[in-house]
Short mmCIF file of C-alpha atoms in Angstrom, two decimals:
data_model
loop_
_atom_site.label_atom_id
_atom_site.label_comp_id
_atom_site.label_asym_id
_atom_site.label_seq_id
_atom_site.Cartn_x
_atom_site.Cartn_y
_atom_site.Cartn_z
CA MET C 1 -49.00 16.65 32.73
CA GLY C 2 -48.82 13.24 31.07
CA ASN C 3 -46.25 10.51 31.25
CA ALA C 4 -44.29 10.74 27.96
CA THR C 5 -42.61 7.39 28.58
CA PHE C 6 -45.99 5.72 28.94
CA GLY C 7 -47.11 7.20 25.62
CA THR C 8 -44.02 5.86 23.87
CA GLN C 9 -44.22 2.45 25.53
CA ILE C 10 -47.93 1.92 24.90
CA ARG C 11 -47.45 2.83 21.22
CA ARG C 12 -44.58 0.34 21.01
CA VAL C 13 -46.72 -2.40 22.60
CA ARG C 14 -49.57 -1.72 20.19
CA GLN C 15 -47.34 -1.60 17.12
CA ASN C 16 -45.42 -4.74 18.14
CA ALA C 17 -48.78 -6.51 18.35
CA GLY C 18 -49.54 -5.27 14.82
CA LEU C 19 -52.73 -3.54 15.91
CA THR C 20 -54.36 -0.29 14.93
CA MET C 21 -55.51 2.02 17.71
CA GLU C 22 -59.07 0.82 17.14
CA GLU C 23 -58.10 -2.87 17.31
CA PHE C 24 -55.99 -2.29 20.41
CA ALA C 25 -58.86 -0.42 22.06
CA GLY C 26 -61.28 -3.23 21.22
CA LYS C 27 -59.06 -5.86 22.84
CA LEU C 28 -58.90 -3.75 26.00
CA GLY C 29 -62.55 -2.73 26.10
CA VAL C 30 -61.79 0.98 25.83
CA THR C 31 -62.36 3.60 23.15
CA LYS C 32 -59.98 4.52 20.36
CA SER C 33 -59.85 8.04 21.80
CA SER C 34 -58.56 6.59 25.09
CA VAL C 35 -55.70 4.89 23.26
CA ASN C 36 -55.03 8.12 21.39
CA MET C 37 -54.84 10.03 24.70
CA TRP C 38 -52.44 7.41 26.13
CA GLU C 39 -50.12 7.54 23.14
CA ASN C 40 -50.18 11.22 22.32
CA LYS C 41 -50.70 12.89 25.70
CA GLY C 42 -49.20 10.25 27.98
CA VAL C 43 -52.44 9.91 29.92
CA VAL C 44 -52.14 6.81 32.10
CA PRO C 45 -55.25 4.61 32.34
CA ARG C 46 -56.84 3.30 35.53
CA GLU C 47 -54.84 0.69 37.40
CA ASP C 48 -57.07 -2.22 36.29
CA VAL C 49 -56.64 -1.29 32.62
CA LEU C 50 -52.90 -0.82 33.07
CA ARG C 51 -52.61 -4.28 34.65
CA HIS C 52 -54.72 -5.79 31.86
CA ILE C 53 -52.38 -4.31 29.22
CA ALA C 54 -49.35 -5.67 31.08
CA GLU C 55 -50.84 -9.16 31.36
CA LEU C 56 -52.24 -9.31 27.84
CA TYR C 57 -49.03 -8.15 26.15
CA GLY C 58 -46.44 -9.59 28.53
CA VAL C 59 -44.86 -6.32 29.61
CA SER C 60 -44.37 -5.08 33.15
CA THR C 61 -46.20 -2.04 34.44
CA ASP C 62 -42.80 -0.68 35.48
CA ILE C 63 -41.67 -0.64 31.88
CA LEU C 64 -44.95 0.87 30.71
CA LEU C 65 -44.66 3.64 33.28
CA GLY C 66 -40.97 4.27 32.70
CA VAL C 67 -39.69 3.06 36.02
CA ASN C 68 -35.97 2.50 35.51
CA VAL C 69 -35.87 -1.29 35.35
CA HIS C 70 -33.27 -1.44 32.59
CA SER C 71 -30.44 -0.96 35.04
CA ASP C 72 -32.01 -3.45 37.42
CA LYS C 73 -30.65 -6.94 36.78
CA THR C 74 -33.82 -8.57 38.10
CA GLY C 75 -36.03 -6.51 35.82
CA THR C 76 -33.88 -7.40 32.82
CA LEU C 77 -34.07 -11.08 33.68
CA GLN C 78 -37.85 -10.87 33.97
CA VAL C 79 -38.08 -9.28 30.52
CA ILE C 80 -35.92 -12.07 29.07
CA GLN C 81 -37.98 -14.73 30.83
CA ARG C 82 -41.25 -13.32 29.46
CA GLY C 83 -39.73 -13.35 25.98
CA LEU C 84 -38.64 -16.97 26.35
CA GLU C 85 -42.10 -17.99 27.56
CA LYS C 86 -43.57 -16.78 24.26
CA LEU C 87 -41.32 -18.98 22.10
CA ASP C 88 -42.52 -22.13 20.39
CA GLN C 89 -40.55 -25.33 21.06
CA PRO C 90 -38.05 -25.09 18.15
CA ARG C 91 -37.18 -21.48 18.95
CA LEU C 92 -36.96 -22.27 22.67
CA GLU C 93 -34.46 -25.05 21.90
CA LYS C 94 -32.43 -22.64 19.75
CA ALA C 95 -32.45 -20.06 22.56
CA GLN C 96 -31.35 -22.75 25.02
CA THR C 97 -28.39 -23.65 22.79
CA MET C 98 -27.41 -19.99 22.53
CA LEU C 99 -27.66 -19.47 26.28
CA GLU C 100 -25.66 -22.62 27.01
CA THR C 101 -22.93 -21.29 24.71
CA MET C 102 -22.94 -17.98 26.60
CA PHE C 103 -22.87 -19.73 29.96
CA ASP C 104 -19.94 -21.90 28.85
CA ASP C 105 -17.95 -18.71 28.15
CA ILE C 106 -18.87 -17.31 31.56
CA PHE C 107 -17.93 -20.53 33.33
CA GLU C 108 -14.62 -20.70 31.44
CA GLU C 109 -13.80 -17.12 32.59
CA GLU C 110 -14.57 -18.08 36.20
CA ASP C 111 -12.33 -21.18 35.91
CA ASP C 112 -9.48 -19.03 34.54
CA GLU C 113 -9.80 -16.67 37.53
CA ASP C 114 -9.46 -19.60 39.94
CA ILE C 115 -6.07 -20.58 38.50
#
């Protein structure tokens, strides 16, 4: 039995990268039929290939395999950090401004609780 979450996640990774199955396979050094098996049957590749996918596309193996990291605060922060690392300088500065605005609200709420 395959891992349905893996199939969904690997398809999402490939599509987000704007790649066909053949292009995705080429970047990973595997066959198109391997990618097809991953996506449609949830077949999980060897550990070295899985790690290569995670590194190349900036996604954790936990997310690829469907380990519940969404409820884990640390996992969520890691996903956000990887996203920020991909930004160019202007977008990073915009994200910083947005985060500072959010943090100001959080700090104001904490100050109100102290009163």
